[in-house]
The first five atom37 places (N, CA, C, CB, O) and aatype in JSON, in Angstrom:
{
  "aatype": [20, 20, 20, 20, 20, 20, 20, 20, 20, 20, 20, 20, 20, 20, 20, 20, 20, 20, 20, 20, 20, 20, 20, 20, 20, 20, 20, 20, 20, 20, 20, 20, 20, 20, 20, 20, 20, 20, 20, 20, 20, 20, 20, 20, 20, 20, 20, 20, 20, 20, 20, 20, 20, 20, 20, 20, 20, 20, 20, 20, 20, 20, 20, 20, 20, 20, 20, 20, 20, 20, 20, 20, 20, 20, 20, 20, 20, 20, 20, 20, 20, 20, 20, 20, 20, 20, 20, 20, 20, 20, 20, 20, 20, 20, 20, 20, 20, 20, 20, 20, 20, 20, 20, 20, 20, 20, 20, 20, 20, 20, 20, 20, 20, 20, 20, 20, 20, 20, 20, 20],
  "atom_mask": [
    [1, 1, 1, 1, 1],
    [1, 1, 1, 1, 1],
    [1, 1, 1, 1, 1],
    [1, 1, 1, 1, 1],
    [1, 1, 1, 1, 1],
    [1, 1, 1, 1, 1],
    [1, 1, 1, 1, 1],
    [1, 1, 1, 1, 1],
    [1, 1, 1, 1, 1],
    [1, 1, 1, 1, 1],
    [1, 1, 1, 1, 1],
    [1, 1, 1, 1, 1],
    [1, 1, 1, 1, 1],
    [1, 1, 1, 1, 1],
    [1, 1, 1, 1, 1],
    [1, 1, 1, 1, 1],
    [1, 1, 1, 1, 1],
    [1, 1, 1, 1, 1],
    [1, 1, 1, 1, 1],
    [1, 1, 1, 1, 1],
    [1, 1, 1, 1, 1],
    [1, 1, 1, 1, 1],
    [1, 1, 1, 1, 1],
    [1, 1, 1, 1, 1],
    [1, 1, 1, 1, 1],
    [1, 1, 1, 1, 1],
    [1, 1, 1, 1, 1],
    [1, 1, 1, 1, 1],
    [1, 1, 1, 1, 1],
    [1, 1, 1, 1, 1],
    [1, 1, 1, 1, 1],
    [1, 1, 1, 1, 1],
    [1, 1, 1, 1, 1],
    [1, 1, 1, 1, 1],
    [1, 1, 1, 1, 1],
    [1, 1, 1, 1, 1],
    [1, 1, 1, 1, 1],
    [1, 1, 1, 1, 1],
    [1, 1, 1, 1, 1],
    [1, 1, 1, 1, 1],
    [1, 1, 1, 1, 1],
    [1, 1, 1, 1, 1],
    [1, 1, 1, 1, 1],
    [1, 1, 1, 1, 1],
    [1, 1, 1, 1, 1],
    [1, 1, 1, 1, 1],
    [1, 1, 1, 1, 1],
    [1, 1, 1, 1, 1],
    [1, 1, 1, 1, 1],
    [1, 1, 1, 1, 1],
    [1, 1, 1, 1, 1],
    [1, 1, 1, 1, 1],
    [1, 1, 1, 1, 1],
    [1, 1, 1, 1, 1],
    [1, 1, 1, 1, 1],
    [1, 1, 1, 1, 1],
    [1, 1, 1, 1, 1],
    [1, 1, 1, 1, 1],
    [1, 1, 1, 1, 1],
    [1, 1, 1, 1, 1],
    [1, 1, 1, 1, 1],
    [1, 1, 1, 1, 1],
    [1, 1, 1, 1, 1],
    [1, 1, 1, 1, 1],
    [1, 1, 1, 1, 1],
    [1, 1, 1, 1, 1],
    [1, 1, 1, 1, 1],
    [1, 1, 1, 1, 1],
    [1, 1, 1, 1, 1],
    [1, 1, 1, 1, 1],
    [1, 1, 1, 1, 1],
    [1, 1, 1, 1, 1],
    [1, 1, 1, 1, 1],
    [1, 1, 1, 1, 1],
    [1, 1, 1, 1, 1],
    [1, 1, 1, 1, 1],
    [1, 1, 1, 1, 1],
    [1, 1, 1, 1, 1],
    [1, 1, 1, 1, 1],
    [1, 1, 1, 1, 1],
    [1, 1, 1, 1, 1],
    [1, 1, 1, 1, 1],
    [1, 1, 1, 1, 1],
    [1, 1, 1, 1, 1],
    [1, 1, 1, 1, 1],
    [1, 1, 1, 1, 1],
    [1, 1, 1, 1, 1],
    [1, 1, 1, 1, 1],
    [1, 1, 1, 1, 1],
    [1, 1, 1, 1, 1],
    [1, 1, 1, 1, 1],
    [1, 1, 1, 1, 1],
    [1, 1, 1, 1, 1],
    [1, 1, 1, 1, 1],
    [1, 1, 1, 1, 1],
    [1, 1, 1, 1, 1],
    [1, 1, 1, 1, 1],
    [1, 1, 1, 1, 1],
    [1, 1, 1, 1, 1],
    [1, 1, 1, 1, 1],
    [1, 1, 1, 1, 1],
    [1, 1, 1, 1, 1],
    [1, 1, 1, 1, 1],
    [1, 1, 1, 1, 1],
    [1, 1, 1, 1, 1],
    [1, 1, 1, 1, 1],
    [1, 1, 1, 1, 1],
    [1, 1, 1, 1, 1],
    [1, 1, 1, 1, 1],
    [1, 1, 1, 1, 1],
    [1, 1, 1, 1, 1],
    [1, 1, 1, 1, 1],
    [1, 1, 1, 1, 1],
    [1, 1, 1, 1, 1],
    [1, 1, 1, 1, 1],
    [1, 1, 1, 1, 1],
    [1, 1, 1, 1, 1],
    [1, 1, 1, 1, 1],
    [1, 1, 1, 1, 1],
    [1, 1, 1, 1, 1]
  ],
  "atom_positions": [
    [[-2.18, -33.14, -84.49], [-0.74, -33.36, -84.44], [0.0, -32.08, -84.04], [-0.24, -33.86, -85.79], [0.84, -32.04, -83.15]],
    [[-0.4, -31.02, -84.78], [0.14, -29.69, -84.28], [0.23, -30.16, -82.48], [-1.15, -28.14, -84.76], [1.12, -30.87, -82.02]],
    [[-0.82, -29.63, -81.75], [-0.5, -29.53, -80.62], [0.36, -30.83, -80.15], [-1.68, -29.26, -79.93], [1.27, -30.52, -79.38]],
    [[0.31, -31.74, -80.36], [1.6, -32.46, -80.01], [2.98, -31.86, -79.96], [1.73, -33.43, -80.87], [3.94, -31.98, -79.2]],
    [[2.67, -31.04, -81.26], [4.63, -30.51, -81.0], [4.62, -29.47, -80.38], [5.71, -30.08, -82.38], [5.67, -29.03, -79.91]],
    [[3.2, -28.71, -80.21], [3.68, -27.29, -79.39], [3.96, -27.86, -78.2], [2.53, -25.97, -79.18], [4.96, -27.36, -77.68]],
    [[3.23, -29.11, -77.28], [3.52, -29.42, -76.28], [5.13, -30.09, -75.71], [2.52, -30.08, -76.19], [5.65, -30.22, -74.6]],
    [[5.57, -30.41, -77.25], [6.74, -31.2, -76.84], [8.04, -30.11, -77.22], [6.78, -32.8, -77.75], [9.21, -30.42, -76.97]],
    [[7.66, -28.75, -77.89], [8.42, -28.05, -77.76], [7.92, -26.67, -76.45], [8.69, -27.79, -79.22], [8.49, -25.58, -76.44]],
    [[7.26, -26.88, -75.87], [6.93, -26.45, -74.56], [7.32, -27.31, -73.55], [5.62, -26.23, -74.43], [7.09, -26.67, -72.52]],
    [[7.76, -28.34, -73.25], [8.43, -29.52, -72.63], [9.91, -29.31, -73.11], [7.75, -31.02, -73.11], [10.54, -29.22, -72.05]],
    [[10.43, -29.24, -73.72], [11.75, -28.61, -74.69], [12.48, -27.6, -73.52], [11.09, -27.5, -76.37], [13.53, -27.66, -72.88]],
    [[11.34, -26.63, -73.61], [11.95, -25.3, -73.39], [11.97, -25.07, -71.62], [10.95, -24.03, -74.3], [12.81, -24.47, -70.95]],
    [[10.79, -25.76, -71.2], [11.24, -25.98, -69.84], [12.45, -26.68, -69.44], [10.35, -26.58, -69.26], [13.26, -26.09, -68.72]],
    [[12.72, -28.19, -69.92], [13.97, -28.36, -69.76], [15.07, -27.58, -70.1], [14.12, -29.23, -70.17], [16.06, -27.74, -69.38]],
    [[15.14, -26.85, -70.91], [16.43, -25.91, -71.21], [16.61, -24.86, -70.31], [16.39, -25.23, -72.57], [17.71, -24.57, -69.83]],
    [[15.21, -24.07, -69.98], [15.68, -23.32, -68.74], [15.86, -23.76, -67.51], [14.99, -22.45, -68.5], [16.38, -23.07, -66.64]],
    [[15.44, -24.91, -67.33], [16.02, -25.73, -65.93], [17.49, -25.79, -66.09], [15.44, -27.43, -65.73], [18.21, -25.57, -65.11]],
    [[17.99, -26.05, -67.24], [19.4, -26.41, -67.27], [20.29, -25.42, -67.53], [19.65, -27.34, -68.15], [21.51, -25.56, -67.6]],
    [[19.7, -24.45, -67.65], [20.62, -23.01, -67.79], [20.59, -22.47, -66.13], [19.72, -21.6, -69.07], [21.69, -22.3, -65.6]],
    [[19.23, -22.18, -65.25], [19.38, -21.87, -64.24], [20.32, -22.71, -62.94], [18.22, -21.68, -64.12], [20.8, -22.32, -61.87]],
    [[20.29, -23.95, -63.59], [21.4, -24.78, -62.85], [23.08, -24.71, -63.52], [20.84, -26.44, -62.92], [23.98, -25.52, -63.31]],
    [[23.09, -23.76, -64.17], [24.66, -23.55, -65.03], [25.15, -24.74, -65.9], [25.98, -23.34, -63.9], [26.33, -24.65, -66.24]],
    [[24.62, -25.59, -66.23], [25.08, -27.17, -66.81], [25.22, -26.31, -68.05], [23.83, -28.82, -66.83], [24.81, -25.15, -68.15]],
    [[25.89, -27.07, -69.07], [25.91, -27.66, -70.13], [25.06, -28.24, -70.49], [26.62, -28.21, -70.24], [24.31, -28.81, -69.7]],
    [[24.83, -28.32, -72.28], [23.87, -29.19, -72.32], [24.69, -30.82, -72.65], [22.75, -28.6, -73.51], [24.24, -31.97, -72.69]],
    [[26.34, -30.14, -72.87], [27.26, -31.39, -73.11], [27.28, -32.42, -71.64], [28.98, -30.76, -73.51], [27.27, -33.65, -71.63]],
    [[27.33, -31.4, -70.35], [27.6, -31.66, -69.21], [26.03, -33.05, -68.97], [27.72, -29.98, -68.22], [25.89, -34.19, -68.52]],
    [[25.36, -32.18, -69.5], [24.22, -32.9, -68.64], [23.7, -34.32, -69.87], [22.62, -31.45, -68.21], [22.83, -35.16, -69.64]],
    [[24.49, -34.22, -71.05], [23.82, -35.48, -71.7], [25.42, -36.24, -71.16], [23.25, -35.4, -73.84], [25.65, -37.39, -71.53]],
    [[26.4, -35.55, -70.33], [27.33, -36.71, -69.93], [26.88, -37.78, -69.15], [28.38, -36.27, -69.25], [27.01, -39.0, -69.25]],
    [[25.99, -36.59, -67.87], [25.17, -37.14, -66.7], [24.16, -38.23, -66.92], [24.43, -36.07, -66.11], [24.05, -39.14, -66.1]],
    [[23.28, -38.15, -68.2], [22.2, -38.83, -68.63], [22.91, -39.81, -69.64], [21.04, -37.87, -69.23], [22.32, -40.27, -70.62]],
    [[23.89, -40.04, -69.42], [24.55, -41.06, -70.17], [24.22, -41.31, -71.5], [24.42, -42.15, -69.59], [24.07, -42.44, -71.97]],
    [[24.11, -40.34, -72.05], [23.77, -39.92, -73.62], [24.74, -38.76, -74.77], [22.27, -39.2, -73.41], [25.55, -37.87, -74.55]],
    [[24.23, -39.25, -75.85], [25.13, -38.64, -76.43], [24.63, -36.99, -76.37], [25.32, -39.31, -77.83], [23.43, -36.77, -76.26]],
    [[25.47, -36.02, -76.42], [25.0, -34.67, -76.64], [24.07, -34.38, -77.67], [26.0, -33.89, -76.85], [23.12, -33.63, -77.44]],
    [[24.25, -34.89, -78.75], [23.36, -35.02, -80.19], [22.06, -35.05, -79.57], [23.62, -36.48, -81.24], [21.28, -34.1, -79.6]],
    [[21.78, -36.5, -78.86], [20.61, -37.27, -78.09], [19.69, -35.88, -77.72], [21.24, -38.3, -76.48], [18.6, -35.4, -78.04]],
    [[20.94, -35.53, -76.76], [20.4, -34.4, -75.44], [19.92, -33.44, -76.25], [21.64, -33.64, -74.27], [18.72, -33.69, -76.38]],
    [[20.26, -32.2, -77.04], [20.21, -31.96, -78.28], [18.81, -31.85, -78.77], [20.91, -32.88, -78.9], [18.19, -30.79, -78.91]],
    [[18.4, -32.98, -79.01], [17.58, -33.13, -80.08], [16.43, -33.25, -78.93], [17.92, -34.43, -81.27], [15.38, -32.8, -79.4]],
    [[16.29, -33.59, -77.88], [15.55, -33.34, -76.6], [14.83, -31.84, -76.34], [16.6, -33.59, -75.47], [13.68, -31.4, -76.39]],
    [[16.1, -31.33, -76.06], [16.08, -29.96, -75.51], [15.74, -28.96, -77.0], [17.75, -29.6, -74.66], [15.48, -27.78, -76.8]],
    [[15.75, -29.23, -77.74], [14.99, -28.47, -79.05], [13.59, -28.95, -79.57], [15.91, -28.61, -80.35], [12.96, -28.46, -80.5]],
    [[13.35, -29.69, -79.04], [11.95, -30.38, -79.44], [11.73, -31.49, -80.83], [10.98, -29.09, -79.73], [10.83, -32.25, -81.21]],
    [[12.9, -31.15, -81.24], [13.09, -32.75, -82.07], [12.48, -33.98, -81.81], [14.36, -33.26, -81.97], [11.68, -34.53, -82.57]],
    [[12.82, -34.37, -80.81], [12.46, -35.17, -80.15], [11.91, -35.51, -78.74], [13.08, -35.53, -80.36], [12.59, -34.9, -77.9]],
    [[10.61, -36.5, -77.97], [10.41, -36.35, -76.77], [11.23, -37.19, -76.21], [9.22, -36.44, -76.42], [11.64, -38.12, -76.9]],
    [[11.64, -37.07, -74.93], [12.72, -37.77, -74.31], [11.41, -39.02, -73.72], [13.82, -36.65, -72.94], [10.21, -38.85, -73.53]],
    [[12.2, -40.18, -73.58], [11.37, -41.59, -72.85], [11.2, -41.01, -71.36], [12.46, -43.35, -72.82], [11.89, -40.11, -70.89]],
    [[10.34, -41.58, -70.81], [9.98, -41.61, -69.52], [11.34, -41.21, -68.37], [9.35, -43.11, -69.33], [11.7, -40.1, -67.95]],
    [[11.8, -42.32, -68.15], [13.26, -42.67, -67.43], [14.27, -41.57, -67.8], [13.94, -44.21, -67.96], [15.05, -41.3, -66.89]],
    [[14.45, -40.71, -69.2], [15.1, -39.94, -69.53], [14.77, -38.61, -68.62], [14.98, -39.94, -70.85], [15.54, -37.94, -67.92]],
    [[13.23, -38.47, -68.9], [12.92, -37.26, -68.3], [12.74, -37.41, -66.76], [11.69, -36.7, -68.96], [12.45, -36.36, -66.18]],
    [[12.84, -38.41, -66.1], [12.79, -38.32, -64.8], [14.21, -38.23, -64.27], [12.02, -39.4, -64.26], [14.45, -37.8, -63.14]],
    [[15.25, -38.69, -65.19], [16.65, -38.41, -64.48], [16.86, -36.84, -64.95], [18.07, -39.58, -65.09], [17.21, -36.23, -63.94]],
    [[16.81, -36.17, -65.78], [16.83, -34.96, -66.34], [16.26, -33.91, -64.84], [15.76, -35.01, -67.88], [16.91, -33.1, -64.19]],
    [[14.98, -34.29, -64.68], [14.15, -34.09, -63.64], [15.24, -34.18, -62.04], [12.83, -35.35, -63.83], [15.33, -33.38, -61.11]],
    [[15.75, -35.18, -62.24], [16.42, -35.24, -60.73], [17.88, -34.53, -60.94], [16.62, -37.02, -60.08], [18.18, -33.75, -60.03]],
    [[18.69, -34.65, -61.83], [19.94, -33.91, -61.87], [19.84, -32.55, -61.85], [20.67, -34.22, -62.95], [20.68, -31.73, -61.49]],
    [[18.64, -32.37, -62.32], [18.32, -30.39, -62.31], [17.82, -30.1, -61.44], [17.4, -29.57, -63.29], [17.57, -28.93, -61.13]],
    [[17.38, -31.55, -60.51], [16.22, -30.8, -59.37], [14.78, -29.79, -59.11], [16.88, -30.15, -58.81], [14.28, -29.07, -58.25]],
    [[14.51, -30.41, -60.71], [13.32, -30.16, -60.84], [12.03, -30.86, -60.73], [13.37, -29.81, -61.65], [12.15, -32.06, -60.95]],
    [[10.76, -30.43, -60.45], [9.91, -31.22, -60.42], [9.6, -31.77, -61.94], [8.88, -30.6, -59.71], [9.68, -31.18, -63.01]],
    [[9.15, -33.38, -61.58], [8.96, -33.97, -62.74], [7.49, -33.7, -63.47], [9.22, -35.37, -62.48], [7.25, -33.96, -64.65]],
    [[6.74, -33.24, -62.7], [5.23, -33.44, -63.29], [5.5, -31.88, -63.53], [3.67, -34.08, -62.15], [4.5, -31.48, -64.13]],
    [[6.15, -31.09, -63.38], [6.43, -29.48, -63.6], [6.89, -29.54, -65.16], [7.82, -28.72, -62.45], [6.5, -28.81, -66.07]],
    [[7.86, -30.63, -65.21], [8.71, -30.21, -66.93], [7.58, -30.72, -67.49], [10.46, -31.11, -67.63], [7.1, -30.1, -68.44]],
    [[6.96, -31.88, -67.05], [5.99, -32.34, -68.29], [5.0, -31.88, -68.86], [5.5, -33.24, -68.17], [4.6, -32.24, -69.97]],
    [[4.27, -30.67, -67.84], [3.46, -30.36, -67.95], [2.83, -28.87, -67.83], [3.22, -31.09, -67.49], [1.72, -28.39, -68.06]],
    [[4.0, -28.38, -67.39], [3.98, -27.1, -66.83], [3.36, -26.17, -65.73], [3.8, -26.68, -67.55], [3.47, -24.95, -65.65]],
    [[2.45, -27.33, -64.64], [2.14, -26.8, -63.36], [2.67, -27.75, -62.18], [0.62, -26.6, -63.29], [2.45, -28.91, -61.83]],
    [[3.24, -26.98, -61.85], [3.65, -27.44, -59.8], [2.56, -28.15, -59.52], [3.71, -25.95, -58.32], [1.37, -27.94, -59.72]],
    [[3.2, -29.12, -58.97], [1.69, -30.05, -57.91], [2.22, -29.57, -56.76], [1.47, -32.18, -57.79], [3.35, -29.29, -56.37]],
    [[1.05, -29.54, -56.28], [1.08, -29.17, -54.48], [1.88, -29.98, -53.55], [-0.4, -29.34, -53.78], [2.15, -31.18, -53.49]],
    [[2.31, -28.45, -52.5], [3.57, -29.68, -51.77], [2.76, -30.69, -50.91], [4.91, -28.86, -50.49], [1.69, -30.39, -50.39]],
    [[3.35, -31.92, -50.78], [2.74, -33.25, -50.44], [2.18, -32.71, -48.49], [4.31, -34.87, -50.69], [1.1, -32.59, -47.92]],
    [[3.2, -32.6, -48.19], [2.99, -32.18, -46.41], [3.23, -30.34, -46.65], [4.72, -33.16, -44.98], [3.65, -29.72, -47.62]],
    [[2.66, -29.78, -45.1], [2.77, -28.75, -44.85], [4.28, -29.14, -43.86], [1.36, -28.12, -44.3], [4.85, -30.21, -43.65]],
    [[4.56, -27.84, -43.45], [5.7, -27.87, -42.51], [5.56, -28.4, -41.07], [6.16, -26.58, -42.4], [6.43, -28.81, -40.3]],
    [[4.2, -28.28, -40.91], [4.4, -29.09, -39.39], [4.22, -30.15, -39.44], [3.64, -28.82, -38.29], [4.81, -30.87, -38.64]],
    [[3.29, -30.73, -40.44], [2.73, -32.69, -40.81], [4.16, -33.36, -41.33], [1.18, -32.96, -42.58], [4.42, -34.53, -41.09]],
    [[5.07, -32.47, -42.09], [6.24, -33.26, -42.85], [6.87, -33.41, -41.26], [7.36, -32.27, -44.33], [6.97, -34.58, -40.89]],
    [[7.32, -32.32, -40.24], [8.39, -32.5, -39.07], [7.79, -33.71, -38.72], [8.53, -31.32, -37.78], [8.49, -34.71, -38.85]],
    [[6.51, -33.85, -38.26], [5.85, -34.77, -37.88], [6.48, -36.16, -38.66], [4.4, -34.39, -38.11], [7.27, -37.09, -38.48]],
    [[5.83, -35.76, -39.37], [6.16, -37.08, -40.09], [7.55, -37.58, -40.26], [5.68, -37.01, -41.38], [7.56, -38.78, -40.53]],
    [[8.61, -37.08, -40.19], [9.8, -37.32, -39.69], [10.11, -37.04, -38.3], [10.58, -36.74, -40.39], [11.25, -36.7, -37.97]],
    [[9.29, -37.15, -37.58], [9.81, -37.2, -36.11], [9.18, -38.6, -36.05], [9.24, -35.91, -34.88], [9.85, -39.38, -35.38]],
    [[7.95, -39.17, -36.63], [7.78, -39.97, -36.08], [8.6, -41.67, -37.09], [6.22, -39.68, -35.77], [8.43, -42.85, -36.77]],
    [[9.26, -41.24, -38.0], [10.29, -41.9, -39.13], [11.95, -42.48, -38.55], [10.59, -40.5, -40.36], [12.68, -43.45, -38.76]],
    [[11.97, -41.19, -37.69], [13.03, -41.03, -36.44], [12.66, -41.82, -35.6], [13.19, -39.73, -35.73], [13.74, -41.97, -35.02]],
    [[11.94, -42.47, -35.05], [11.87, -42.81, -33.35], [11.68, -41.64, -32.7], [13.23, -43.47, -32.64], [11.4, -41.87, -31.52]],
    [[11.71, -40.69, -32.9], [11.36, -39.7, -31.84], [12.66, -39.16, -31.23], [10.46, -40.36, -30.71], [12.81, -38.46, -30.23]],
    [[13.56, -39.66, -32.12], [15.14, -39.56, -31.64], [15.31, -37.99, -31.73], [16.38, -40.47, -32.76], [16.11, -37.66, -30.85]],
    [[14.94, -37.06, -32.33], [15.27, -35.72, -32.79], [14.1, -35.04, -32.24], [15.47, -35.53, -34.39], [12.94, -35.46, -32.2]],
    [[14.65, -33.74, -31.75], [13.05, -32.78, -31.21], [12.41, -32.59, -32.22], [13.12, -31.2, -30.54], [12.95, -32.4, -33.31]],
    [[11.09, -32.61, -32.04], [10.34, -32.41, -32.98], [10.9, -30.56, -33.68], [8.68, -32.69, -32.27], [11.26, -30.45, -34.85]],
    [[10.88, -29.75, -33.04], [11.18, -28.06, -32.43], [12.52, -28.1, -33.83], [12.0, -27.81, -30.01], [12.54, -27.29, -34.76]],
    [[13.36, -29.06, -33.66], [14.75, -29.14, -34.16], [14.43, -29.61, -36.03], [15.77, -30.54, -33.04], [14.93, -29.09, -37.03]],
    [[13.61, -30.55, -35.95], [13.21, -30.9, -37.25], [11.7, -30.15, -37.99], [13.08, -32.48, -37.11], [11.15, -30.43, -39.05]],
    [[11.41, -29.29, -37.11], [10.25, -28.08, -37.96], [11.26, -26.98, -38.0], [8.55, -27.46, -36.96], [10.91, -25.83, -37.78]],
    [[12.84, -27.39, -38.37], [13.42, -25.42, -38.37], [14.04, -26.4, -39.73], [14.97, -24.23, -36.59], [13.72, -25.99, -40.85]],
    [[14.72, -27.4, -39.67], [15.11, -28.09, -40.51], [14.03, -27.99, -42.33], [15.12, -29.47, -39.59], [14.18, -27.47, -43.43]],
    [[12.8, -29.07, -41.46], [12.2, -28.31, -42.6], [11.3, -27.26, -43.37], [11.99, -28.78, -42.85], [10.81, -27.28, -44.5]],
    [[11.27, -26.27, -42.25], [11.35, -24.96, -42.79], [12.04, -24.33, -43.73], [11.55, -24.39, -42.08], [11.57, -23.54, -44.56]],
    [[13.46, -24.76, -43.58], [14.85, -24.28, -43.92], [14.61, -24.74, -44.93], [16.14, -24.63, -43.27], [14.51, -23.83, -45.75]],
    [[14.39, -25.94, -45.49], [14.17, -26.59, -46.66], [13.08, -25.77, -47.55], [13.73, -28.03, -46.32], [13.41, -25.13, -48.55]],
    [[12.19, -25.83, -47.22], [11.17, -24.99, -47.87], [11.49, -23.79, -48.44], [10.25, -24.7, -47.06], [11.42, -23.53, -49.64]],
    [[11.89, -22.99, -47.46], [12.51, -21.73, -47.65], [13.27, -21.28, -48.72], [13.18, -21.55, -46.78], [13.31, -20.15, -49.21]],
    [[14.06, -22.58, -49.11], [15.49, -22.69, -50.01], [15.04, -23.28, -51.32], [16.78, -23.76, -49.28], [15.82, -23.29, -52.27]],
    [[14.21, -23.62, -51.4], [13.5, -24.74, -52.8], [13.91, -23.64, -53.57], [11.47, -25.31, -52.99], [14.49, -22.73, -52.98]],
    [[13.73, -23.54, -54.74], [14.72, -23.65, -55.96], [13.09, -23.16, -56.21], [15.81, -25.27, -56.71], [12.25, -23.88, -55.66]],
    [[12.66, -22.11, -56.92], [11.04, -21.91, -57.27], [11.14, -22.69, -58.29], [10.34, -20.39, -57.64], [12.25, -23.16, -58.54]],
    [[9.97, -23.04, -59.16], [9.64, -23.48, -60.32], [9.45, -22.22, -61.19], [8.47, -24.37, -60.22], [8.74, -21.25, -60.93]],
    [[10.11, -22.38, -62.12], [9.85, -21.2, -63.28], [9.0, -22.07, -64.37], [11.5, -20.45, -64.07], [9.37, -23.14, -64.85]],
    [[7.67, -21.32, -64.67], [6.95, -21.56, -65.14], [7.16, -20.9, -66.57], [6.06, -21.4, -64.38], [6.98, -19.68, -66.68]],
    [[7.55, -21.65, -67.67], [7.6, -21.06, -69.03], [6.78, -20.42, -70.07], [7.94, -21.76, -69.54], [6.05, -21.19, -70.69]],
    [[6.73, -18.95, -70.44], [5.19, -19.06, -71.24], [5.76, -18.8, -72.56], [3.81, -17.81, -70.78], [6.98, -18.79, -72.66]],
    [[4.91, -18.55, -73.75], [5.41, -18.92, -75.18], [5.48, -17.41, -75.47], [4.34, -19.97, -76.28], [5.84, -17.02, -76.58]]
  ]
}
């Protein structure tokens, strides 16, 4: 049982620094998650584990990876930069240069938000 709570107050604490490096509130963001602050609260201290659906909207309003808060390692990015252009050039019709959508998502890459990895 112990490690249950170290994990769910290691899940805790990642969400809290997600939500500090994004400037929220923690009032702001149980507005967003349509919850009471108490709720949010008792989340983000390890009181309690948030449901599935909780932590995946938590996950998207902070713009964090979801398998990152839960668990505490980055999964690998899905495409590289030339297979993703690709793969949206060919999502496009071919409507966009390929040249135009590998700077695009470069740019993207470039800009990601790192994952901060929490240690105890």
């Amino acid at each position: 049982m112990q490690q249950f709570i170290t994990d769910r107050k290691a899940l805790a604490q990642r969400i809290r620094v997600a939500r500090e490096c994004r400037e929220l509130t923690q009032t702001s963001l149980a507005k967003y998650l349509g919850v009471a602050r108490q709720t949010y609260l008792d989340i983000e201290t390890g009181k309690t584990e948030p449901k599935a659906g909780i932590l995946l909207a938590i996950a998207q309003i902070l713009r964090a990876d979801y398998l990152f808060l839960l668990t505490g390692t980055a999964k690998p990015d899905q495409y590289t930069t030339d297979a993703a252009a690709n793969k949206l050039h060919s999502l496009m019709g071919g409507k966009v240069e390929i040249d135009d959508i590998r700077m695009i998502v470069s740019f993207i890459n470039d800009h990601k938000v790192p994952y901060l990895i929490v240690t105890q």
